[in-house]
Coordinates of C-alpha atoms in Angstrom, one line a residue:
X66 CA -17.8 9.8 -29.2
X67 CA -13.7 9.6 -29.0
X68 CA -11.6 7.1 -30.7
X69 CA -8.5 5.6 -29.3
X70 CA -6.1 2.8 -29.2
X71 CA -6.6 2.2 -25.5
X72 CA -8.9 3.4 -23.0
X73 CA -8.6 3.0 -18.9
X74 CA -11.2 3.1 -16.3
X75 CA -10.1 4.8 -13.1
X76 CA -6.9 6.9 -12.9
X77 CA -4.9 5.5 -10.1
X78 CA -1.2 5.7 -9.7
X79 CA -1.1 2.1 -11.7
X80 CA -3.4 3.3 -14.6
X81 CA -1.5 6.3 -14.9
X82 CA 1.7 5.2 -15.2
X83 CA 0.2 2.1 -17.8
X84 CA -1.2 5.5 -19.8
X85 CA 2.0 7.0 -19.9
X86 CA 3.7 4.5 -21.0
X87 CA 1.3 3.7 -23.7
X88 CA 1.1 7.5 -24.7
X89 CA 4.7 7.6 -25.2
X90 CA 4.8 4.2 -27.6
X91 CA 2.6 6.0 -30.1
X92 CA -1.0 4.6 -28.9
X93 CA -3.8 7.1 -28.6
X94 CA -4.7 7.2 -24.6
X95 CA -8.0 7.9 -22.6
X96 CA -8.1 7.4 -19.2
X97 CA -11.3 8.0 -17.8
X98 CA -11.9 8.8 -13.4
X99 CA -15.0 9.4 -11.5
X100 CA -13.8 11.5 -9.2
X101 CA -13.0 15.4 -9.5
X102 CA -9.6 14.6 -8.8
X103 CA -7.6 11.9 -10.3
X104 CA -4.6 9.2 -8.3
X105 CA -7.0 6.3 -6.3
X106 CA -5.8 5.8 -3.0
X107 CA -2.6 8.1 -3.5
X108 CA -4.2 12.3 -3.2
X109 CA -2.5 15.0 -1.1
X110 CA -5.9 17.2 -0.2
X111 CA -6.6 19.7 2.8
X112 CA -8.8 17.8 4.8
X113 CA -8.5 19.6 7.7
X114 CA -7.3 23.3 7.4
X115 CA -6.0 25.4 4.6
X116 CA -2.5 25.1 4.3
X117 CA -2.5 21.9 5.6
X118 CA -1.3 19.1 3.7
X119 CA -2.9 15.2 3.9
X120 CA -2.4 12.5 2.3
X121 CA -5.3 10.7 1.9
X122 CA -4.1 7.1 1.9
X123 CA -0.5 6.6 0.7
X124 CA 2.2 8.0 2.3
X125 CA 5.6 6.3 1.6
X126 CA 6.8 6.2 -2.0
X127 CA 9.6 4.6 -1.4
X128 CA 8.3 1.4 -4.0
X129 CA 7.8 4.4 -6.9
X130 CA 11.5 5.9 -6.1
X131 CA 12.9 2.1 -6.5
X132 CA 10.3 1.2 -9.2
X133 CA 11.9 -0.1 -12.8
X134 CA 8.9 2.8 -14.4
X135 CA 11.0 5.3 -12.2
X136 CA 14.4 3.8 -13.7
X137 CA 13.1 4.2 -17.1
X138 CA 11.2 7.8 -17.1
X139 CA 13.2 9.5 -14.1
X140 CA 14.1 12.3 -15.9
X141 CA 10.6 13.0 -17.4
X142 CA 9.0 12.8 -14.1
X143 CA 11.4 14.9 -12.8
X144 CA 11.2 17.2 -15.2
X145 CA 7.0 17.6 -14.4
X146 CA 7.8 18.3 -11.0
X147 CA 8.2 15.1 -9.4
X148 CA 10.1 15.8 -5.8
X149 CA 10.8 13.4 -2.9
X150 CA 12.0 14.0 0.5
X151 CA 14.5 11.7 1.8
X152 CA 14.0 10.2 5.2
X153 CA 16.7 8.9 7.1
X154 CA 15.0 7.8 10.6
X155 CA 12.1 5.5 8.7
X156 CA 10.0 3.6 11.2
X157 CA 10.0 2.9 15.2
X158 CA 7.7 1.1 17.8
X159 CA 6.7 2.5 21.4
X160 CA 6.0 0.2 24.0
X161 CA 4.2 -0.1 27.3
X162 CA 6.7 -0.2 29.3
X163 CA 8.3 2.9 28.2
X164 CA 10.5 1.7 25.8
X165 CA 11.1 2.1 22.1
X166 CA 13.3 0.4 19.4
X167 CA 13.7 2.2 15.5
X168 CA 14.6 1.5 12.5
X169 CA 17.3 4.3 10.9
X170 CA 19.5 4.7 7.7
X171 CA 22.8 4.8 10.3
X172 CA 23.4 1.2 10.9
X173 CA 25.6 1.6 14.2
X174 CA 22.3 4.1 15.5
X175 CA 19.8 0.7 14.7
X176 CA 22.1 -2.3 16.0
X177 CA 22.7 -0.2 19.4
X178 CA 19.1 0.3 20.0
X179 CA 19.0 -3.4 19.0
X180 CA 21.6 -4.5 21.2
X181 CA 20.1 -2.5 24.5
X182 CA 17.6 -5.1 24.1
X183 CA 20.1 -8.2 23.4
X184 CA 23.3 -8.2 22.1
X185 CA 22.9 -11.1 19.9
X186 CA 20.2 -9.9 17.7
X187 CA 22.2 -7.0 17.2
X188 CA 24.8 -9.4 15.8
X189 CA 21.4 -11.1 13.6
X190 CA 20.8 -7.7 12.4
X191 CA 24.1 -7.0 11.0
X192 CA 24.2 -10.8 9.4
X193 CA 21.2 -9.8 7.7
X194 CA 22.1 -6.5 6.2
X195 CA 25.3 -7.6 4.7
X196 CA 23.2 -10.5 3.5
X197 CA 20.3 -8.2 2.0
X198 CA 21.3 -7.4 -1.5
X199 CA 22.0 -11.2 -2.3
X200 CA 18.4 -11.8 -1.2
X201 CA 16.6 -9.2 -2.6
X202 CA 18.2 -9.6 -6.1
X203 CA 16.0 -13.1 -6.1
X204 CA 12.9 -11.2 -4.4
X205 CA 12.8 -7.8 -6.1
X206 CA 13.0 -10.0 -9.5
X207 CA 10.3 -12.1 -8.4
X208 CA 7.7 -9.1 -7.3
X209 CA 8.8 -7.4 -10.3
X210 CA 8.1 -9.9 -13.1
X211 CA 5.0 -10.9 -15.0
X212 CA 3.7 -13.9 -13.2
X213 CA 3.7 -17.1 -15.3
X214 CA 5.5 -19.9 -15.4
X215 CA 8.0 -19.1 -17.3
X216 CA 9.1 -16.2 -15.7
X217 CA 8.9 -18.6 -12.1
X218 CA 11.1 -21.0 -14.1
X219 CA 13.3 -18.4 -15.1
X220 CA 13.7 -17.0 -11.2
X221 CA 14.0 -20.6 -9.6
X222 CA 16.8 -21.6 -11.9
X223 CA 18.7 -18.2 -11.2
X224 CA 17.8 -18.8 -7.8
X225 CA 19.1 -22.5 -7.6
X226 CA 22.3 -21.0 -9.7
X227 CA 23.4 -18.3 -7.6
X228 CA 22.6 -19.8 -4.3
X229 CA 22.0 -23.7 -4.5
X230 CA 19.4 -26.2 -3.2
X231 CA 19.7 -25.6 0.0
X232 CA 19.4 -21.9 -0.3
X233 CA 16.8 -21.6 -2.6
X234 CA 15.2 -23.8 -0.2
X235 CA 15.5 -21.5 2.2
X236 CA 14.2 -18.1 0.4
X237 CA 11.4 -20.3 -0.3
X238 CA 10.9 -21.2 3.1
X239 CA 10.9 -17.6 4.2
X240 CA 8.4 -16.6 1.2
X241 CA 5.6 -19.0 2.7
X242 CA 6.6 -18.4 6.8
X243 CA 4.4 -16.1 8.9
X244 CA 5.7 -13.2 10.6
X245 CA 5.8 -14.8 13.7
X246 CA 7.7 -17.5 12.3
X247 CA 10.7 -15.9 11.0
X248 CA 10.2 -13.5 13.9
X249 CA 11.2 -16.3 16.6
X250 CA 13.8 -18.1 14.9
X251 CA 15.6 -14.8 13.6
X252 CA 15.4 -12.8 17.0
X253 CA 15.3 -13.2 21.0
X254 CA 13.9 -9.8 21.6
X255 CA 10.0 -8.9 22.0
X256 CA 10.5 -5.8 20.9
X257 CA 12.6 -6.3 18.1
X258 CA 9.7 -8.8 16.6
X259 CA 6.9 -6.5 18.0
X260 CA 8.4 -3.4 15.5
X261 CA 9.3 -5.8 12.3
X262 CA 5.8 -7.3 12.6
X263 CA 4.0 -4.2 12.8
X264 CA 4.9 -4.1 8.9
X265 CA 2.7 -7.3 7.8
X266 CA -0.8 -5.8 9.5
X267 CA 0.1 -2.6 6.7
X268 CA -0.5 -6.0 3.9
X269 CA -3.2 -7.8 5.6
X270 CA -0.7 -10.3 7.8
X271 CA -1.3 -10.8 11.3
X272 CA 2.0 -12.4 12.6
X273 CA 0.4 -16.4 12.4
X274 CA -0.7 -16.0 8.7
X275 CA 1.7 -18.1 6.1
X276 CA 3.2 -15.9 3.8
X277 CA 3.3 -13.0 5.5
X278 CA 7.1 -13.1 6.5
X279 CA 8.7 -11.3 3.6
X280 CA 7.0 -8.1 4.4
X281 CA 8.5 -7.1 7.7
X282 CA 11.9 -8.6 6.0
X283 CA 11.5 -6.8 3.2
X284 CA 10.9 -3.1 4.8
X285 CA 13.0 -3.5 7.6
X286 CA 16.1 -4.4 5.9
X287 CA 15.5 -2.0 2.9
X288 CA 14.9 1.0 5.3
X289 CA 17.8 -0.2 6.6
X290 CA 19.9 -0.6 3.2
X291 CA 18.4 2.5 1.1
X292 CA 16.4 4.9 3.5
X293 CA 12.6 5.7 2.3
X294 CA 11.1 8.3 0.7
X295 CA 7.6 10.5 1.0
X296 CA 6.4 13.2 -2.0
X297 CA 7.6 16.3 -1.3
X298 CA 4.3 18.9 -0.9
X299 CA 2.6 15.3 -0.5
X300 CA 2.5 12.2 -2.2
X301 CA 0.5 13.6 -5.4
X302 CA 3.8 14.9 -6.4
X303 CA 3.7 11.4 -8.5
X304 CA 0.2 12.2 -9.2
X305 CA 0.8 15.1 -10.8
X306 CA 4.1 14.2 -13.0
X307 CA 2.3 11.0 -14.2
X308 CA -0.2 13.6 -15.1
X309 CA 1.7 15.9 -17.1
X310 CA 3.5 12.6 -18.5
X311 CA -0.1 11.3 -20.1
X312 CA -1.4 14.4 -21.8
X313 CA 2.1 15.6 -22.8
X314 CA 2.6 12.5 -24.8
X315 CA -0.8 13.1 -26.3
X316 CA -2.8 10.8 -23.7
X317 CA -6.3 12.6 -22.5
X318 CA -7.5 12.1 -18.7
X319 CA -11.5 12.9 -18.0
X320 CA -12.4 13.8 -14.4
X321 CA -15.9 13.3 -13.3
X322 CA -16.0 10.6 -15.9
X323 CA -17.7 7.8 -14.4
X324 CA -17.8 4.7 -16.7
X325 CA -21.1 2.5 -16.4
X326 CA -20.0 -0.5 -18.9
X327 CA -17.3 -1.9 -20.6
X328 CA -18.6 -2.9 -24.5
X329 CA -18.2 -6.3 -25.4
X330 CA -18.4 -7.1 -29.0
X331 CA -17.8 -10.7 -30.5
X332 CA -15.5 -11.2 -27.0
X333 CA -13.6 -8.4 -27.7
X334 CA -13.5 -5.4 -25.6
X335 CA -14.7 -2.7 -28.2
X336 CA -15.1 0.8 -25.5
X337 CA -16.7 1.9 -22.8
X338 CA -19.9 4.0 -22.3
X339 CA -20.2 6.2 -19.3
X340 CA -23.4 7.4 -16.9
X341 CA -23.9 10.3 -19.3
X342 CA -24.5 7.6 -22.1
X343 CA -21.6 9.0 -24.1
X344 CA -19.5 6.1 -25.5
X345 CA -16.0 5.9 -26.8
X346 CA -14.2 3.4 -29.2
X347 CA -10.8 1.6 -28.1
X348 CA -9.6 -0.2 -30.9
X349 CA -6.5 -2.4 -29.1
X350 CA -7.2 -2.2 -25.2
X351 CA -9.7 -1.6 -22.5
X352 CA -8.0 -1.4 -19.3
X353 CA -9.8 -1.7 -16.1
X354 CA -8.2 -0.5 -12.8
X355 CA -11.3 -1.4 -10.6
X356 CA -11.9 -4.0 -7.6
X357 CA -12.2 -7.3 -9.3
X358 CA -16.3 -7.5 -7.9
X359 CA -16.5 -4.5 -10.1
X360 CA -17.0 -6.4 -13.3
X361 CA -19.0 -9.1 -13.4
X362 CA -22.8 -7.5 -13.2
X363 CA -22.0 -4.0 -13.5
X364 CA -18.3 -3.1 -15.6
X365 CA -19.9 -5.9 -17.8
X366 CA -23.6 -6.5 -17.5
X367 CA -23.4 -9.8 -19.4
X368 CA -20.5 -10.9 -17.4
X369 CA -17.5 -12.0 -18.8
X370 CA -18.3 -15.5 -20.9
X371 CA -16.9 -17.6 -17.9
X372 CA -18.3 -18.4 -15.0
X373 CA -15.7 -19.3 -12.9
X374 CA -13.5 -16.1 -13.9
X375 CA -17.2 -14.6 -12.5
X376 CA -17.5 -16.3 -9.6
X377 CA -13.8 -15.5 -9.0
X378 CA -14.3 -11.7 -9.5
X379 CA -16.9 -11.9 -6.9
X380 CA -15.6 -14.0 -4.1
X381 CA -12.0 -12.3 -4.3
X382 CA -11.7 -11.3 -0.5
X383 CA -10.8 -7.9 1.1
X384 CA -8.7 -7.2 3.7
X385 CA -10.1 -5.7 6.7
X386 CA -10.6 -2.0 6.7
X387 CA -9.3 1.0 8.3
X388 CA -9.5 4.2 9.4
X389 CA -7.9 7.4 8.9
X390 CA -7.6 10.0 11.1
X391 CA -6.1 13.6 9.7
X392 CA -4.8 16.0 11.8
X393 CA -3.5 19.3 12.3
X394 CA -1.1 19.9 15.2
X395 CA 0.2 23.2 17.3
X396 CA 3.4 20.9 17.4
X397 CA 4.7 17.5 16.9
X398 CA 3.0 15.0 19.5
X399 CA 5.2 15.2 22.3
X400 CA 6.7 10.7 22.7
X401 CA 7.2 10.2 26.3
X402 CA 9.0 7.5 25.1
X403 CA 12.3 9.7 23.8
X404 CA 12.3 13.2 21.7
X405 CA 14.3 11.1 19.0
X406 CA 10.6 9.7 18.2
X407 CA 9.9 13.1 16.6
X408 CA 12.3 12.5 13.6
X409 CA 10.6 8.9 12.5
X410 CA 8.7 9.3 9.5
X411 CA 6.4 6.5 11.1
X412 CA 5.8 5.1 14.6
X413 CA 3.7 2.4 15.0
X414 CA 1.9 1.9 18.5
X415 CA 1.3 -2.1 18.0
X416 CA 2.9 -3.4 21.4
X417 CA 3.4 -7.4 20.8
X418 CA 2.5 -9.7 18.3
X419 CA -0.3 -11.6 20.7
X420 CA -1.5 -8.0 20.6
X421 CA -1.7 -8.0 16.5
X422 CA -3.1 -11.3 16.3
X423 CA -6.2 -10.1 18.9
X424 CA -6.7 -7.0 17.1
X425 CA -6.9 -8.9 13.8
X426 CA -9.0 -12.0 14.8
X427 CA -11.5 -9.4 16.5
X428 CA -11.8 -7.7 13.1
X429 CA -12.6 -10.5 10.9
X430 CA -15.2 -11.7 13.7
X431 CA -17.1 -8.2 13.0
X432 CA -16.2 -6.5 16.3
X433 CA -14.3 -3.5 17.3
X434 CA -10.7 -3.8 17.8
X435 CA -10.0 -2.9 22.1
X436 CA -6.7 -2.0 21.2
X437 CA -6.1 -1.4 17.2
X438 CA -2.6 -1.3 15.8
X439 CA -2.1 2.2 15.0
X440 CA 0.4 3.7 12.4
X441 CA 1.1 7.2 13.5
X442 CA 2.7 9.5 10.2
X443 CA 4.3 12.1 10.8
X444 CA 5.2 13.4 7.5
X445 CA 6.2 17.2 8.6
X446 CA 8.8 15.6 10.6
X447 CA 11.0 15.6 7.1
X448 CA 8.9 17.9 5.0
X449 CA 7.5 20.8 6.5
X450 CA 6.2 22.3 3.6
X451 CA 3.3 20.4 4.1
X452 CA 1.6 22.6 7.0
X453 CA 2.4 26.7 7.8
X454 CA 5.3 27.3 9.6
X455 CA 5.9 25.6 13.3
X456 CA 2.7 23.7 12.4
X457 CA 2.8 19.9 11.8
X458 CA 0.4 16.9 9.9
X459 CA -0.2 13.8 11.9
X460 CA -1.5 11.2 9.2
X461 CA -2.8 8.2 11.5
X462 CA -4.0 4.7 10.2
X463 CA -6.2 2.6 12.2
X464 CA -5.5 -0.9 11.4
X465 CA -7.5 -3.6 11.7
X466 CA -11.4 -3.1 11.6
X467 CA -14.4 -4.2 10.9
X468 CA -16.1 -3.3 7.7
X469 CA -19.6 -4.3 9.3
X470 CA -19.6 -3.8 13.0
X471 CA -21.3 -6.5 14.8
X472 CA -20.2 -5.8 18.8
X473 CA -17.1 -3.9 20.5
X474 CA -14.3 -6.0 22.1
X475 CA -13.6 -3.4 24.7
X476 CA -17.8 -2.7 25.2
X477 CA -17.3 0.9 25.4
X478 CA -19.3 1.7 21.8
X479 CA -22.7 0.6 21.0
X480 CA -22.6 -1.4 18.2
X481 CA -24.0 0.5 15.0
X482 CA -22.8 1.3 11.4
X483 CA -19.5 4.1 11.1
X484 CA -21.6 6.9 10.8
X485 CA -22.7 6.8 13.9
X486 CA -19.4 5.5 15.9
X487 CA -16.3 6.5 13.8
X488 CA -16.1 9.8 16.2
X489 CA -16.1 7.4 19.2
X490 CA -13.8 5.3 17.6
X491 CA -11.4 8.0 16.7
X492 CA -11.5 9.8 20.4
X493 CA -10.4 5.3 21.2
X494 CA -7.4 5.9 18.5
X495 CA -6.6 9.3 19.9
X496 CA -6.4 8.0 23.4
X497 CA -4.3 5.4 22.7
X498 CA -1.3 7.7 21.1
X499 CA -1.9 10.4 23.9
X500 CA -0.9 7.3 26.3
X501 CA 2.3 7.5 24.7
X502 CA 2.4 11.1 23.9
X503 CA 1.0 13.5 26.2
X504 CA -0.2 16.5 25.3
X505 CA -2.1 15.4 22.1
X506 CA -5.5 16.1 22.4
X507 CA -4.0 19.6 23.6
X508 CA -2.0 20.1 20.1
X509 CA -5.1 19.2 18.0
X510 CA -6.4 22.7 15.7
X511 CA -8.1 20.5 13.0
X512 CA -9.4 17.1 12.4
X513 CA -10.7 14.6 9.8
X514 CA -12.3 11.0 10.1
X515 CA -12.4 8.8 7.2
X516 CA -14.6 5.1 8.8
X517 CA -13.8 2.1 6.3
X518 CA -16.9 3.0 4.6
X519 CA -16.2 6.8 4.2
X520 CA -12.8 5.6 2.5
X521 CA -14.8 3.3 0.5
X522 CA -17.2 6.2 -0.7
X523 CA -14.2 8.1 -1.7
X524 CA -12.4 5.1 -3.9
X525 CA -14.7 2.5 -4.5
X526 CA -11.6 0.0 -4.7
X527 CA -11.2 0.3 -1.1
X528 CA -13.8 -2.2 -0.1
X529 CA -14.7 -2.3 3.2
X530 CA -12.1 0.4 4.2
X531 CA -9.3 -2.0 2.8
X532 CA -6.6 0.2 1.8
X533 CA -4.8 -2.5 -0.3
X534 CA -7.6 -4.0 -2.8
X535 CA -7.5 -7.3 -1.6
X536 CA -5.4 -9.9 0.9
X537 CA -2.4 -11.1 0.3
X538 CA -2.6 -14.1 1.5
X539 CA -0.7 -17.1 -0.1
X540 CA -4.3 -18.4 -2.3
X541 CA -5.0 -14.9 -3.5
X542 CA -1.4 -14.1 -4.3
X543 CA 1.2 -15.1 -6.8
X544 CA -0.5 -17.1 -9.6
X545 CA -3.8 -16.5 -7.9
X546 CA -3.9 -13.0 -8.3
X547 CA -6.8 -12.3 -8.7
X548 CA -7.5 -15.2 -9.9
X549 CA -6.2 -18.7 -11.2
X550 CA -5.4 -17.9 -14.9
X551 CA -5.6 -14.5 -15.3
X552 CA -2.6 -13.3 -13.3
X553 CA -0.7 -11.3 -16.1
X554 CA -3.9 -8.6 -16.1
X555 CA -6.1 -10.7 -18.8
X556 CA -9.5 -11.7 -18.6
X557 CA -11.7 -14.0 -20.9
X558 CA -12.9 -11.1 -22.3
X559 CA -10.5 -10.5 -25.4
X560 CA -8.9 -6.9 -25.1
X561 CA -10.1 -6.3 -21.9
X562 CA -6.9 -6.2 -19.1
X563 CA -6.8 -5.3 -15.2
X564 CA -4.4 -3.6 -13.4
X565 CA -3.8 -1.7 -9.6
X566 CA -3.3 -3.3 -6.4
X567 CA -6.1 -6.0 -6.9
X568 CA -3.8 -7.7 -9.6
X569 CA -0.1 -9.0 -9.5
X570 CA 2.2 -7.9 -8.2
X571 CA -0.5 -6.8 -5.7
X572 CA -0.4 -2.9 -3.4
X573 CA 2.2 -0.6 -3.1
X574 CA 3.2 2.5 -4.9
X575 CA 5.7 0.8 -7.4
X576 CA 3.2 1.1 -10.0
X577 CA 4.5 -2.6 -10.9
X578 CA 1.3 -3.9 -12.5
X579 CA 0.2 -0.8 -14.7
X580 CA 3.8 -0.6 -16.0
X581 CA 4.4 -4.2 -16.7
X582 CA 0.9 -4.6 -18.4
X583 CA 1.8 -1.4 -21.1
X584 CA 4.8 -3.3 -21.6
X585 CA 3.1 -6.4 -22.4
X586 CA 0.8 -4.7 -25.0
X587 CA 3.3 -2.0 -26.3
X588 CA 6.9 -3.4 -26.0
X589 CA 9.8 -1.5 -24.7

């Protein structure tokens, strides 16, 4: 049995960086992971061949390189090896018809490809970059504050000071639109709004869902402002610094260290005991970086003491899943569309936003998407050091689908669970992008599925194959994440906190909640 001032269950990118800065403030750190190999969602493995690099869920770190931990401990991270690649052409859409619009650093490249479609949006575009650091002052300050009251009072008024009724109104306004929405009031061309809206189905918005606007905003105009960034050798470079950051500051991480209960003594969070039986003391905090169905029942056998914060924990809703699809290539896929397609560090193949909203609907009703939206990586495209020489990484999410399959839209699959059809499914995925890039299937040395559930079995977080640990839809977000009254990670359970993506300010790589919570507790 250990003794420390804080223990955490699960060593996502969220829990490490809520360790780290704990460590460093003195407190006595144990972070405890199930798996052989620590950082959630966010692991850089080879799946497929050796030398080949995948990451297994997160890709773009761009939230980490702009988070306020990275403005504090840059240097430290740094110096434990933390590396990212730059990107410079960040995100493009192919279409149908053989055309294709993309998003790059160089705003002259973006508004011509903008105004080949129409000349006005092009105009729209520019309006809205020079507009973008006014705005995102108000919304970076608001996703990166503890959410209560009086840090929303505290926004508003600065808000309402810097910009006045009418445009606080109208941040407000976009902050509860849908995609769609802002999409058709902001531009004229379909696929200008096709490409932006392709960026709410990566947070659980199909383009008719309320709240969902900020998202494609939010990416497209800060691709467009600062560029993004992937890990450099992966995206466990942040892995591993946060590593080295923990047990050089004293902090210990346990792999293969699966906790089985959280101990509750006279309402306080007192340790945790794991599936060997050992147990081990934390004397200030228990921090839990689980799905919230995790605790009621089986975190905490007894449940928490309320029953509506247990109710909560096991009605908060999931996205739908996905799947991944790993591969290792001869040669970059091959975009019929224009070679300048190679350079994107992501192309999205999601055509129109009726086509979104049919792919999502057909995944909450249970069935098999005929078309899914697909989010093609292609990582060795600015870091090559991720596959042997000349050879490439294609990192490909399949977005939306069914956790529980009950029937095929397209009635090409026999309806069964993933086991049995995620190969079929794939070879559907894999079709799709050799429509657009020829050659594909041809290019292919290596490959690896991961169905919903497989992802699932791999980070019990992602339930049902969702990749972001719950919606984010407008009554599971905000002050109602997770739960109404417990959105600054408490629980009625004294000493016992949550963190990761399931908690505010919700999923990402900014590693906003763990960092904010050790603040909370630690100061500084």
């Amino acid at each position: 049995m250990s003794e420390f001032d804080a223990i955490l269950v699960g060593a996502g990118h969220n829990s490490l960086a809520c360790a780290a800065h704990l460590a460093l403030k003195g407190w006595k750190v144990g972070v405890f992971e199930r798996n052989a190999t620590i950082g959630g969602a966010v692991r850089t493995q080879e799946y497929t061949l050796p030398g080949f690099r995948h990451d297994f869920g997160a890709m773009n770190l761009s939230l980490f390189a702009g988070s306020a931990f990275h403005r504090m401990y840059a240097n430290e991270l740094k110096s434990h090896g933390l590396e990212f690649a730059p990107v410079a052409d960040c995100f493009a859409s192919v279409f149908p018809d053989g055309k294709w619009f993309g998003v790059s650093t160089d705003l002259e490249k973006t508004a011509a490809r903008i105004a080949a479609f129409s000349p006005p949006d092009a105009d729209v575009w520019r309006k809205l970059v020079a507009a973008f650091p006014g705005e995102a002052e108000h919304l970076f300050r608001l996703l990166g504050s503890p959410m209560g009251f009086r840090a929303l009072a505290g926004i508003g008024w600065n808000l309402w000071r810097k910009k006045g009724v009418s445009g606080a109104l109208d941040t407000a306004r976009l902050l509860l639109s849908s995609p769609r929405a802002w999409l058709d009031e902001t531009f004229t061309s379909q696929h200008v709004k096709a490409t932006l809206a392709a960026w709410g189905m990566h947070l659980d918005f199909a383009p008719d869902i309320s709240g969902g606007a900020v998202f494609p905003y939010l990416e497209s105009m800060a691709n467009q402002s600062f560029g993004m960034v992937i890990g450099k050798g992966g995206a466990d470079t942040m892995i591993r610094a946060l590593e080295k950051m923990v047990t050089k500051a004293g902090g210990k991480i346990f792999t293969n260290a699966d906790v089985a209960e959280i101990i509750v003594s006279g309402g306080n969070a007192t340790g945790v005991r794991l599936t060997s039986g050992v147990t081990h003391n934390a004397a200030k905090a228990v921090i839990a970086g689980v799905a919230p169905a995790a605790l009621p029942g089986r975190l905490l056998p007894n449940g928490s003491g309320d029953a509506g914060f247990d109710t909560a924990m096991k009605k908060f809703r999931h996205a739908p899943g996905t799947m991944m699809i790993h591969l290792a290539l001869d040669g970059l896929a091959d975009w019929s569309a224009g070679a300048e397609l190679k350079n994107f560090a992501y192309v999205h193949i999601a055509p129109s936003l009726d086509q979104m909203a049919k792919t999502y609907q057909q995944a909450i009703a249970g069935m098999l998407p005929d078309e899914p939206v697909l989010v093609v990586g292609q990582p060795t495209a600015i870091d090559p050091s991720r596959a042997p020489a000349g050879k490439h990484v294609l990192w490909v999410q399949v977005r939306a689908l069914p956790a529980e399959i009950s029937g095929d839209a397209a009635g090409g699959i026999e309806p069964g669970p993933w086991e049995a059809v995620k190969e079929h499914y794939a070879e559907r995925a894999l079709d799709i992008i050799e429509r657009y890039a020829p050659g594909l299937h041809g290019k292919i040395l290596g490959r690896t599925i991961f169905s919903p559930l497989d992802l699932e079995r791999e980070n019990p977080n992602l339930v049902g194959g969702d990749q972001i640990c719950g919606s984010h839809h407008i009554s599971q977000n905000f002050l109602f994440r997770p739960a109404r009254g417990f959105a600054k990670w408490n629980t009625p359970v004294e000493r016992l906190h949550l963190t990761g993506a399931a908690t505010w300010p919700g999923a990402g790589t900014g590693a906003a909640s763990g960092f904010m919570l050790a603040r909370q507790l630690a100061g500084g």
